[in-house]
């Protein structure tokens, strides 16, 4: 089993502690259908039967908001942010100068403000492993979008800042303990692309038939359990 280590300054040890992303499985997924009746009256697998979708929600670790973040607008409609908390997190959210990342496209429907979550936690992985840091996967319900990056965390373990953008139509509170970034360890390797492998194409169709068969579906015959603790 591989070990991932998180560390911070002593004064921040109990502030916004990282944890497994599976601890934040959203209610809308818990309430989702396992099966549904299609237009022909037959029972078909629903969202909860899609193992790849489930794996995206459950894989890796997460950083969280240490306090409530209050989102409102100034009279001119521009973004206004506020939060309360100990002095150690007074700079938890800040805005980068307009010149930084000015050519980076903003996510549609978001304020243009180039914001950052201040990194309080360093991350260390075993040799040969990096961290994919991204917006919590499939969490389009969150009122912000975090950008993505890959960190060679076996060599660089210091905490870093994480850019994000707030949705234009959101006014309210981002509660403390909201996941803000998903962290997935990935093993570095050299790859070479091969195109037009017709043997694999035929095998893919065979597997496709298996996936649609309830007795030999993907989760029963091909899926591998992932463990993040």
Short mmCIF file of C-alpha atoms in Angstrom, two decimals, residues 9-206:
data_model
loop_
_atom_site.label_atom_id
_atom_site.label_comp_id
_atom_site.label_asym_id
_atom_site.label_seq_id
_atom_site.Cartn_x
_atom_site.Cartn_y
_atom_site.Cartn_z
CA UNK A 9 2.43 24.54 10.05
CA UNK A 10 1.64 23.55 13.64
CA UNK A 11 -0.75 26.50 14.04
CA UNK A 12 -2.85 25.15 11.14
CA UNK A 13 -2.88 21.46 12.04
CA UNK A 14 -6.59 21.46 12.85
CA UNK A 15 -7.71 23.92 10.15
CA UNK A 16 -9.31 22.54 7.00
CA UNK A 17 -7.74 19.12 7.38
CA UNK A 18 -7.45 17.04 4.19
CA UNK A 19 -9.49 13.87 4.06
CA UNK A 20 -10.70 11.22 1.64
CA UNK A 21 -13.05 12.49 -1.06
CA UNK A 22 -15.41 9.58 -0.35
CA UNK A 23 -16.33 11.34 2.91
CA UNK A 24 -18.06 14.00 0.78
CA UNK A 25 -20.31 11.85 -1.39
CA UNK A 26 -23.08 14.34 -2.32
CA UNK A 27 -26.70 13.78 -1.35
CA UNK A 28 -27.86 14.00 -4.97
CA UNK A 29 -25.76 10.90 -5.72
CA UNK A 30 -26.95 9.07 -2.61
CA UNK A 31 -30.53 9.79 -3.74
CA UNK A 32 -29.90 8.78 -7.37
CA UNK A 33 -31.64 5.86 -9.02
CA UNK A 34 -30.09 2.39 -9.05
CA UNK A 35 -32.42 1.28 -11.83
CA UNK A 36 -35.20 2.89 -13.85
CA UNK A 37 -37.98 1.70 -16.13
CA UNK A 38 -37.31 2.61 -19.75
CA UNK A 39 -39.83 3.50 -22.47
CA UNK A 40 -40.32 -0.20 -23.24
CA UNK A 41 -41.25 -0.98 -19.65
CA UNK A 42 -37.99 -2.80 -19.01
CA UNK A 43 -35.79 -2.22 -15.98
CA UNK A 44 -32.45 -0.65 -16.91
CA UNK A 45 -29.37 0.28 -14.84
CA UNK A 46 -29.40 3.82 -13.45
CA UNK A 47 -26.74 6.29 -12.37
CA UNK A 48 -25.62 4.25 -9.36
CA UNK A 49 -24.87 1.30 -11.62
CA UNK A 50 -22.21 3.28 -13.53
CA UNK A 51 -18.96 2.22 -11.85
CA UNK A 52 -16.71 4.68 -13.76
CA UNK A 53 -18.90 7.59 -12.62
CA UNK A 54 -18.81 6.30 -9.05
CA UNK A 55 -15.02 5.91 -9.15
CA UNK A 56 -14.65 9.55 -10.20
CA UNK A 57 -16.62 10.65 -7.13
CA UNK A 58 -14.77 8.37 -4.69
CA UNK A 59 -11.14 8.37 -5.84
CA UNK A 60 -8.45 10.25 -3.97
CA UNK A 61 -8.43 12.94 -1.33
CA UNK A 62 -9.70 16.48 -0.92
CA UNK A 63 -8.86 19.87 0.48
CA UNK A 64 -11.74 21.75 2.11
CA UNK A 65 -12.79 25.25 3.10
CA UNK A 66 -11.72 25.85 6.73
CA UNK A 67 -14.47 28.45 7.36
CA UNK A 68 -17.71 29.72 5.83
CA UNK A 69 -17.10 31.90 2.76
CA UNK A 70 -19.70 34.65 2.24
CA UNK A 71 -20.34 35.50 -1.41
CA UNK A 72 -22.25 38.65 -2.40
CA UNK A 73 -22.06 41.47 -4.93
CA UNK A 74 -21.13 45.14 -4.79
CA UNK A 75 -23.62 47.71 -6.06
CA UNK A 76 -22.00 47.57 -9.50
CA UNK A 77 -22.53 43.79 -9.64
CA UNK A 78 -18.89 42.88 -9.08
CA UNK A 79 -17.90 40.04 -6.79
CA UNK A 80 -17.63 40.53 -3.03
CA UNK A 81 -16.17 37.90 -0.69
CA UNK A 82 -15.80 37.69 3.08
CA UNK A 83 -15.07 35.19 5.83
CA UNK A 84 -14.31 35.03 9.53
CA UNK A 85 -11.73 32.92 11.28
CA UNK A 86 -8.43 32.83 13.14
CA UNK A 87 -5.52 34.99 12.02
CA UNK A 88 -3.80 31.93 10.55
CA UNK A 89 -6.33 31.87 7.70
CA UNK A 90 -6.86 35.58 7.15
CA UNK A 91 -5.51 35.16 3.61
CA UNK A 92 -7.32 31.91 2.77
CA UNK A 93 -8.86 33.48 -0.36
CA UNK A 94 -7.20 36.20 -2.38
CA UNK A 95 -7.29 37.61 -5.90
CA UNK A 96 -4.41 37.58 -8.34
CA UNK A 97 -3.47 40.68 -10.33
CA UNK A 98 -5.32 41.08 -13.63
CA UNK A 99 -2.03 40.61 -15.49
CA UNK A 100 -1.65 37.08 -14.11
CA UNK A 101 -3.42 34.51 -16.26
CA UNK A 102 -5.16 37.21 -18.27
CA UNK A 103 -5.23 35.00 -21.38
CA UNK A 104 -6.70 32.01 -19.52
CA UNK A 105 -10.32 31.48 -20.57
CA UNK A 106 -12.80 31.85 -17.73
CA UNK A 107 -15.38 29.09 -17.25
CA UNK A 108 -18.69 30.10 -18.81
CA UNK A 109 -21.07 31.77 -16.36
CA UNK A 110 -18.36 32.73 -13.85
CA UNK A 111 -17.03 36.04 -12.57
CA UNK A 112 -13.77 37.01 -14.30
CA UNK A 113 -11.94 37.43 -10.96
CA UNK A 114 -8.88 35.18 -10.88
CA UNK A 115 -9.10 33.92 -7.28
CA UNK A 116 -6.93 31.50 -5.36
CA UNK A 117 -7.47 29.13 -2.49
CA UNK A 118 -4.40 29.65 -0.33
CA UNK A 119 -2.52 26.40 0.16
CA UNK A 120 -2.10 25.51 3.83
CA UNK A 121 -1.20 21.83 3.36
CA UNK A 122 1.87 20.30 1.78
CA UNK A 123 1.60 16.92 0.05
CA UNK A 124 4.24 14.21 -0.32
CA UNK A 125 3.91 11.06 -2.42
CA UNK A 126 6.28 8.11 -2.99
CA UNK A 127 8.98 8.35 -5.66
CA UNK A 128 7.52 8.21 -9.16
CA UNK A 129 4.06 9.44 -8.15
CA UNK A 130 2.50 12.81 -8.87
CA UNK A 131 -0.78 14.43 -7.80
CA UNK A 132 -3.56 15.41 -10.17
CA UNK A 133 -5.23 18.36 -8.44
CA UNK A 134 -8.57 19.30 -9.98
CA UNK A 135 -12.12 20.47 -9.31
CA UNK A 136 -14.02 17.75 -7.43
CA UNK A 137 -15.04 15.44 -10.26
CA UNK A 138 -18.69 15.55 -11.39
CA UNK A 139 -19.44 18.23 -8.76
CA UNK A 140 -21.09 20.76 -11.05
CA UNK A 141 -23.38 21.64 -8.13
CA UNK A 142 -20.61 23.54 -6.34
CA UNK A 143 -20.82 27.36 -6.71
CA UNK A 144 -17.24 27.64 -7.96
CA UNK A 145 -14.87 25.93 -10.38
CA UNK A 146 -11.34 25.05 -9.36
CA UNK A 147 -8.71 24.82 -12.09
CA UNK A 148 -6.56 21.72 -12.65
CA UNK A 149 -2.85 21.03 -12.32
CA UNK A 150 -0.40 18.15 -11.95
CA UNK A 151 2.23 18.38 -9.19
CA UNK A 152 5.30 16.16 -8.99
CA UNK A 153 4.71 15.77 -5.29
CA UNK A 154 7.52 13.31 -4.72
CA UNK A 155 9.98 16.16 -5.38
CA UNK A 156 7.93 19.29 -4.61
CA UNK A 157 5.98 18.88 -1.39
CA UNK A 158 5.33 22.47 -0.33
CA UNK A 159 1.82 23.85 -0.22
CA UNK A 160 0.74 25.80 -3.29
CA UNK A 161 -2.08 28.13 -4.28
CA UNK A 162 -5.04 26.82 -6.27
CA UNK A 163 -6.84 29.10 -8.77
CA UNK A 164 -10.64 29.10 -8.93
CA UNK A 165 -13.61 31.11 -10.21
CA UNK A 166 -16.99 31.87 -8.61
CA UNK A 167 -20.25 31.38 -10.51
CA UNK A 168 -21.90 34.66 -11.51
CA UNK A 169 -25.38 33.66 -10.33
CA UNK A 170 -24.29 32.54 -6.86
CA UNK A 171 -24.95 34.68 -3.79
CA UNK A 172 -24.80 33.00 -0.40
CA UNK A 173 -22.50 30.93 1.78
CA UNK A 174 -19.95 28.32 0.81
CA UNK A 175 -20.00 26.34 4.07
CA UNK A 176 -16.93 25.34 6.00
CA UNK A 177 -15.76 21.83 5.11
CA UNK A 178 -16.78 22.14 1.45
CA UNK A 179 -14.45 20.16 -0.86
CA UNK A 180 -12.53 22.59 -3.07
CA UNK A 181 -10.02 20.34 -4.86
CA UNK A 182 -9.77 16.61 -5.53
CA UNK A 183 -6.30 15.07 -5.25
CA UNK A 184 -5.64 11.87 -7.17
CA UNK A 185 -2.21 10.17 -7.05
CA UNK A 186 -0.99 9.22 -10.54
CA UNK A 187 2.06 7.13 -11.41
CA UNK A 188 4.41 8.76 -13.89
CA UNK A 189 5.41 6.68 -16.92
CA UNK A 190 6.45 7.23 -20.52
CA UNK A 191 3.72 6.53 -23.07
CA UNK A 192 3.53 6.11 -26.82
CA UNK A 193 0.27 6.31 -28.76
CA UNK A 194 -0.69 3.56 -31.24
CA UNK A 195 -3.52 4.26 -33.68
CA UNK A 196 -5.81 2.02 -35.72
CA UNK A 197 -5.44 -1.16 -33.66
CA UNK A 198 -8.29 -3.11 -35.25
CA UNK A 199 -7.74 -6.10 -33.00
CA UNK A 200 -8.60 -3.94 -30.00
CA UNK A 201 -11.61 -2.54 -31.87
CA UNK A 202 -13.08 -6.04 -32.20
CA UNK A 203 -12.30 -6.78 -28.56
CA UNK A 204 -13.96 -3.51 -27.54
CA UNK A 205 -17.21 -4.53 -29.21
CA UNK A 206 -17.06 -7.90 -27.46
#
